[in-house]
């Protein structure tokens, strides 16, 4: 039924490792003793009710948020707190948000070449060539000279994915990348993500798209109330959830 056996060669080394991570917003304990290891090439889908801490988890991994205790390492390196090392780390961790976050006064092509030229010091001609390949890969190469507002939501989100890929990230985080899209545009974005997953990209994906989880995820992590309540293969998780909270959640969305 599913093709979760797609990686017969097995998964690689631990790439993103969270150990006992705790975070508060004032009195709100928003991440509770989070332990999570994502291996090279692994696709982890994070699901859970609204307010359970999924976005905060992504933002914390990318250091858009601080945390009070525990540790996060990427490729064995502890997250730097600031400065150049942090900028470098951010460039290694691609992030795609619900709202596409493109630069509106820049063309599609400029959106994709900016990071590589500024942060990676790539030559403009080389960045352009690379960007055109990526825009072709996500199917928007004909829009390269347009501005974001001239594209549909699905096209803009595919550009956002290309823009992240242009930095050659070691891991990609997606935070509900299709939830702001009209229904007819969801699949074109999920298709790009599925093909990325099958290409071996390490991905952490917050989504309620169960079809994608079944097709592309190696593992589903279920969060509730700031904690990881259970994790399993998509097959096991969807057919045989263990906790009452997961059963209740699946009952509402499936
Ligand atoms: P999810 O993505 O699972 O819906 P979030 O990570 O966005 O959950 O939010 C988790 C909890 O943290 C929610 O109760 C939310 O209201 C709260 N929260 C999120 N961001 C902030 C913030 N910047 N300041 C205070 N509380 C926040
Ligand atoms: Mg969220």
Tab-separated table of C-alpha atoms and ligand atoms in Angstrom:
chain	number	residue	atom	x	y	z
A	1	UNK	CA	0.000	0.000	0.000
A	2	UNK	CA	2.753	2.455	0.891
A	3	UNK	CA	6.288	2.656	-0.345
A	4	UNK	CA	7.967	3.246	2.982
A	5	UNK	CA	10.565	0.685	1.949
A	6	UNK	CA	11.889	3.155	-0.595
A	7	UNK	CA	15.267	3.384	1.129
A	8	UNK	CA	16.450	-0.172	1.157
A	9	UNK	CA	20.005	1.046	1.678
A	10	UNK	CA	18.996	2.219	5.176
A	11	UNK	CA	19.362	5.584	6.785
A	12	UNK	CA	22.568	7.448	7.426
A	13	UNK	CA	24.205	9.095	10.417
A	14	UNK	CA	22.270	11.212	12.936
A	15	UNK	CA	22.022	14.670	11.395
A	16	UNK	CA	19.698	16.637	13.659
A	17	UNK	CA	19.737	15.604	17.305
A	18	UNK	CA	17.599	17.215	20.015
A	19	UNK	CA	18.279	16.155	23.598
A	20	UNK	CA	15.936	17.099	26.431
A	21	UNK	CA	15.027	20.423	24.842
A	22	UNK	CA	12.811	22.664	26.954
A	23	UNK	CA	11.385	26.006	25.991
A	24	UNK	CA	8.986	28.427	27.642
A	25	UNK	CA	7.072	31.448	26.428
A	26	UNK	CA	6.695	33.168	29.804
A	27	UNK	CA	4.720	30.723	31.932
A	28	UNK	CA	3.839	28.515	28.971
A	29	UNK	CA	5.988	25.393	28.788
A	30	UNK	CA	5.881	25.050	25.016
A	31	UNK	CA	8.528	22.338	24.403
A	32	UNK	CA	8.784	19.646	27.048
A	33	UNK	CA	11.866	17.409	27.165
A	34	UNK	CA	11.987	16.989	23.417
A	35	UNK	CA	14.228	14.143	22.269
A	36	UNK	CA	14.399	13.637	18.543
A	37	UNK	CA	17.025	12.225	16.223
A	38	UNK	CA	16.698	12.686	12.491
A	39	UNK	CA	19.122	10.676	10.406
A	40	UNK	CA	20.662	11.588	7.102
A	41	UNK	CA	18.121	10.977	4.348
A	42	UNK	CA	15.254	10.496	6.767
A	43	UNK	CA	11.847	12.122	6.296
A	44	UNK	CA	10.055	12.835	9.556
A	45	UNK	CA	6.493	14.101	9.520
A	46	UNK	CA	5.375	15.976	12.641
A	47	UNK	CA	1.678	16.087	13.320
A	48	UNK	CA	-0.450	17.185	16.246
A	49	UNK	CA	-3.233	19.527	17.274
A	50	UNK	CA	-2.998	23.275	16.775
A	51	UNK	CA	-0.964	24.840	19.590
A	52	UNK	CA	0.959	21.654	20.389
A	53	UNK	CA	4.333	23.280	19.629
A	54	UNK	CA	5.076	22.079	16.085
A	55	UNK	CA	6.014	25.496	14.680
A	56	UNK	CA	8.024	26.325	17.782
A	57	UNK	CA	9.916	23.061	17.344
A	58	UNK	CA	10.863	23.995	13.761
A	59	UNK	CA	11.781	27.530	14.719
A	60	UNK	CA	13.888	26.289	17.612
A	61	UNK	CA	15.793	23.864	15.383
A	62	UNK	CA	16.543	26.787	13.066
A	63	UNK	CA	17.408	29.047	16.021
A	64	UNK	CA	14.680	31.509	15.188
A	65	UNK	CA	13.739	30.828	18.811
A	66	UNK	CA	15.953	30.351	21.839
A	67	UNK	CA	15.506	27.536	24.337
A	68	UNK	CA	16.349	27.248	28.018
A	69	UNK	CA	17.737	23.762	28.448
A	70	UNK	CA	18.884	20.740	26.516
A	71	UNK	CA	20.910	20.703	23.320
A	72	UNK	CA	20.432	20.718	19.583
A	73	UNK	CA	23.201	19.548	17.288
A	74	UNK	CA	23.300	19.574	13.509
A	75	UNK	CA	25.887	17.265	11.988
A	76	UNK	CA	27.338	16.937	15.473
A	77	UNK	CA	27.785	20.693	15.923
A	78	UNK	CA	25.989	22.432	18.768
A	79	UNK	CA	23.802	25.312	17.646
A	80	UNK	CA	25.750	28.538	17.834
A	81	UNK	CA	23.955	31.364	19.612
A	82	UNK	CA	24.791	34.217	17.263
A	83	UNK	CA	27.151	35.697	14.735
A	84	UNK	CA	28.591	34.246	11.570
A	85	UNK	CA	28.428	30.665	12.787
A	86	UNK	CA	24.687	31.032	13.290
A	87	UNK	CA	24.207	32.526	9.819
A	88	UNK	CA	26.141	29.598	8.371
A	89	UNK	CA	24.043	27.118	10.290
A	90	UNK	CA	20.813	28.788	9.199
A	91	UNK	CA	21.965	28.503	5.613
A	92	UNK	CA	22.433	24.763	6.164
A	93	UNK	CA	18.905	24.394	7.504
A	94	UNK	CA	16.397	25.284	4.806
A	95	UNK	CA	12.991	26.387	5.982
A	96	UNK	CA	9.714	26.655	4.092
A	97	UNK	CA	6.856	28.371	5.895
A	98	UNK	CA	3.116	28.363	5.527
A	99	UNK	CA	3.244	31.887	4.104
A	100	UNK	CA	5.665	31.780	1.229
A	101	UNK	CA	7.865	34.630	2.473
A	102	UNK	CA	9.263	35.566	-0.929
A	103	UNK	CA	10.793	39.001	-1.445
A	104	UNK	CA	8.016	40.796	-3.262
A	105	UNK	CA	10.104	43.487	-4.922
A	106	UNK	CA	12.472	40.878	-6.424
A	107	UNK	CA	11.842	38.637	-9.409
A	108	UNK	CA	11.475	34.886	-8.995
A	109	UNK	CA	14.993	34.383	-10.323
A	110	UNK	CA	16.408	37.037	-7.970
A	111	UNK	CA	14.631	35.415	-5.050
A	112	UNK	CA	16.482	32.187	-5.774
A	113	UNK	CA	19.917	33.654	-6.581
A	114	UNK	CA	20.156	36.146	-3.685
A	115	UNK	CA	21.095	33.712	-0.928
A	116	UNK	CA	23.742	31.815	-2.890
A	117	UNK	CA	25.376	35.067	-4.059
A	118	UNK	CA	25.242	36.871	-0.706
A	119	UNK	CA	25.753	34.052	1.769
A	120	UNK	CA	27.501	31.358	-0.245
A	121	UNK	CA	29.551	33.876	-2.300
A	122	UNK	CA	28.594	32.133	-5.522
A	123	UNK	CA	29.308	33.987	-8.783
A	124	UNK	CA	26.099	35.558	-10.166
A	125	UNK	CA	26.271	33.645	-13.459
A	126	UNK	CA	26.739	30.356	-11.646
A	127	UNK	CA	23.941	31.188	-9.195
A	128	UNK	CA	21.633	31.979	-12.110
A	129	UNK	CA	22.377	28.722	-13.870
A	130	UNK	CA	21.829	26.763	-10.659
A	131	UNK	CA	18.616	28.694	-9.947
A	132	UNK	CA	17.208	27.939	-13.401
A	133	UNK	CA	17.842	24.231	-12.841
A	134	UNK	CA	16.024	24.384	-9.529
A	135	UNK	CA	13.122	26.386	-10.970
A	136	UNK	CA	12.851	23.741	-13.686
A	137	UNK	CA	12.915	21.021	-11.059
A	138	UNK	CA	9.909	22.580	-9.293
A	139	UNK	CA	8.203	23.400	-12.605
A	140	UNK	CA	8.202	27.218	-12.580
A	141	UNK	CA	11.082	27.969	-14.946
A	142	UNK	CA	8.779	29.976	-17.241
A	143	UNK	CA	8.007	32.377	-14.403
A	144	UNK	CA	11.648	33.281	-13.696
A	145	UNK	CA	11.360	36.942	-14.655
A	146	UNK	CA	7.994	37.573	-13.026
A	147	UNK	CA	7.343	38.946	-9.546
A	148	UNK	CA	5.848	36.821	-6.755
A	149	UNK	CA	2.461	38.566	-6.913
A	150	UNK	CA	2.092	37.416	-10.545
A	151	UNK	CA	2.248	33.752	-9.494
A	152	UNK	CA	-0.356	31.497	-7.928
A	153	UNK	CA	0.096	30.421	-4.311
A	154	UNK	CA	1.181	26.956	-5.379
A	155	UNK	CA	3.780	28.401	-7.744
A	156	UNK	CA	5.054	30.782	-5.059
A	157	UNK	CA	5.460	27.942	-2.611
A	158	UNK	CA	7.375	25.924	-5.207
A	159	UNK	CA	9.658	28.955	-5.696
A	160	UNK	CA	10.144	29.091	-1.914
A	161	UNK	CA	11.245	25.446	-2.025
A	162	UNK	CA	13.646	26.183	-4.899
A	163	UNK	CA	15.014	29.160	-2.994
A	164	UNK	CA	15.766	26.965	0.026
A	165	UNK	CA	17.333	24.279	-2.152
A	166	UNK	CA	19.591	26.872	-3.786
A	167	UNK	CA	21.537	27.090	-0.527
A	168	UNK	CA	22.323	23.367	-0.677
A	169	UNK	CA	20.841	22.762	2.764
A	170	UNK	CA	21.740	19.646	4.712
A	171	UNK	CA	18.198	19.447	6.076
A	172	UNK	CA	14.910	21.036	5.068
A	173	UNK	CA	12.191	22.056	7.504
A	174	UNK	CA	8.651	22.554	6.245
A	175	UNK	CA	6.049	24.148	8.504
A	176	UNK	CA	2.580	23.430	7.114
A	177	UNK	CA	3.701	24.377	3.605
A	178	UNK	CA	0.320	23.696	2.010
A	179	UNK	CA	-2.103	24.956	4.623
A	180	UNK	CA	-2.407	28.452	3.132
A	181	UNK	CA	-3.056	27.106	-0.378
A	182	UNK	CA	-6.287	26.661	-2.280
A	183	UNK	CA	-7.111	22.942	-2.456
A	184	UNK	CA	-6.324	22.586	-6.156
A	185	UNK	CA	-2.764	23.778	-5.540
A	186	UNK	CA	-1.894	21.498	-2.667
A	187	UNK	CA	-0.857	18.524	-4.765
A	188	UNK	CA	1.555	20.412	-6.984
A	189	UNK	CA	3.510	21.387	-3.858
A	190	UNK	CA	3.232	17.959	-2.241
A	191	UNK	CA	4.479	16.368	-5.465
A	192	UNK	CA	7.624	18.500	-5.350
A	193	UNK	CA	8.124	17.566	-1.690
A	194	UNK	CA	7.580	13.874	-2.399
A	195	UNK	CA	10.130	13.931	-5.178
A	196	UNK	CA	12.561	15.737	-2.868
A	197	UNK	CA	11.996	13.071	-0.228
A	198	UNK	CA	12.659	10.338	-2.741
A	199	UNK	CA	15.850	12.082	-3.848
A	200	UNK	CA	17.291	11.477	-0.389
A	201	UNK	CA	16.877	14.932	1.184
A	202	UNK	CA	16.656	14.921	4.977
A	203	UNK	CA	13.331	16.524	5.840
A	204	UNK	CA	11.281	17.488	8.875
A	205	UNK	CA	7.756	18.255	7.710
A	206	UNK	CA	4.902	19.616	9.783
A	207	UNK	CA	1.763	18.762	7.866
A	208	UNK	CA	-1.693	17.336	8.212
A	209	UNK	CA	-1.513	15.861	4.719
A	210	UNK	CA	-1.778	12.197	5.564
A	211	UNK	CA	-1.373	11.081	1.955
A	212	UNK	CA	2.028	12.736	1.905
A	213	UNK	CA	2.956	11.186	5.252
A	214	UNK	CA	2.046	7.720	4.024
A	215	UNK	CA	3.877	8.165	0.737
A	216	UNK	CA	6.998	9.981	1.844
A	217	UNK	CA	7.595	9.695	5.588
A	218	UNK	CA	9.917	7.223	7.235
A	219	UNK	CA	8.506	8.177	10.606
A	220	UNK	CA	5.601	10.098	12.051
A	221	UNK	CA	6.118	12.073	15.255
A	222	UNK	CA	2.955	12.985	17.114
A	223	UNK	CA	3.079	16.066	19.362
A	224	UNK	CA	0.547	17.118	21.900
A	225	UNK	CA	0.776	19.858	24.500
A	226	UNK	CA	4.485	20.532	23.906
A	227	UNK	CA	5.631	16.927	24.121
A	228	UNK	CA	6.355	14.115	21.693
A	229	UNK	CA	3.670	11.647	22.689
A	230	UNK	CA	4.491	8.863	20.252
A	231	UNK	CA	6.411	8.124	17.084
A	232	UNK	CA	6.136	5.295	14.641
A	233	UNK	CA	6.188	4.370	10.976
A	234	UNK	CA	3.266	5.992	9.115
A	235	UNK	CA	1.761	2.566	8.556
A	236	UNK	CA	1.739	1.714	12.278
A	237	UNK	CA	0.851	5.196	13.430
A	238	UNK	CA	-2.205	5.579	11.217
A	239	UNK	CA	-3.559	2.072	11.643
A	240	UNK	CA	-2.575	1.456	15.229
A	241	UNK	CA	-2.072	4.679	17.237
A	242	UNK	CA	-1.076	3.911	20.817
A	243	UNK	CA	-2.018	6.934	22.907
A	244	UNK	CA	-5.521	8.178	23.607
A	245	UNK	CA	-4.468	11.635	22.377
A	246	UNK	CA	-3.267	10.312	19.024
A	247	UNK	CA	-6.438	8.236	18.604
A	248	UNK	CA	-8.552	11.273	19.399
A	249	UNK	CA	-6.576	13.481	16.978
A	250	UNK	CA	-6.715	10.966	14.127
A	251	UNK	CA	-10.425	10.500	14.746
A	252	UNK	CA	-10.884	14.198	14.045
A	253	UNK	CA	-8.758	14.528	10.915
A	254	UNK	CA	-9.145	11.226	9.074
B	1	LIG	P1	1.534	24.648	16.532
B	1	LIG	O1	2.483	25.012	15.439
B	1	LIG	O2	1.588	23.191	16.897
B	1	LIG	O3	0.129	25.081	16.254
B	1	LIG	P2	2.957	26.649	18.042
B	1	LIG	O4	4.363	26.162	18.157
B	1	LIG	O5	2.678	27.708	17.052
B	1	LIG	O6	1.988	25.407	17.862
B	1	LIG	O7	2.498	27.205	19.443
B	1	LIG	C1	2.623	26.455	20.636
B	1	LIG	C2	2.125	27.299	21.803
B	1	LIG	O8	3.003	28.391	22.000
B	1	LIG	C3	0.740	27.887	21.578
B	1	LIG	O9	0.058	27.882	22.811
B	1	LIG	C4	1.042	29.294	21.133
B	1	LIG	O10	-0.012	30.164	21.465
B	1	LIG	C5	2.285	29.621	21.914
B	1	LIG	N1	3.175	30.571	21.219
B	1	LIG	C6	3.697	30.418	19.977
B	1	LIG	N2	4.505	31.446	19.663
B	1	LIG	C7	4.496	32.275	20.732
B	1	LIG	C8	5.143	33.521	21.055
B	1	LIG	N3	5.979	34.103	20.180
B	1	LIG	N4	4.897	34.068	22.256
B	1	LIG	C9	4.076	33.481	23.143
B	1	LIG	N5	3.438	32.300	22.927
B	1	LIG	C10	3.641	31.706	21.742
B	2	LIG	MG1	2.138	25.852	13.549
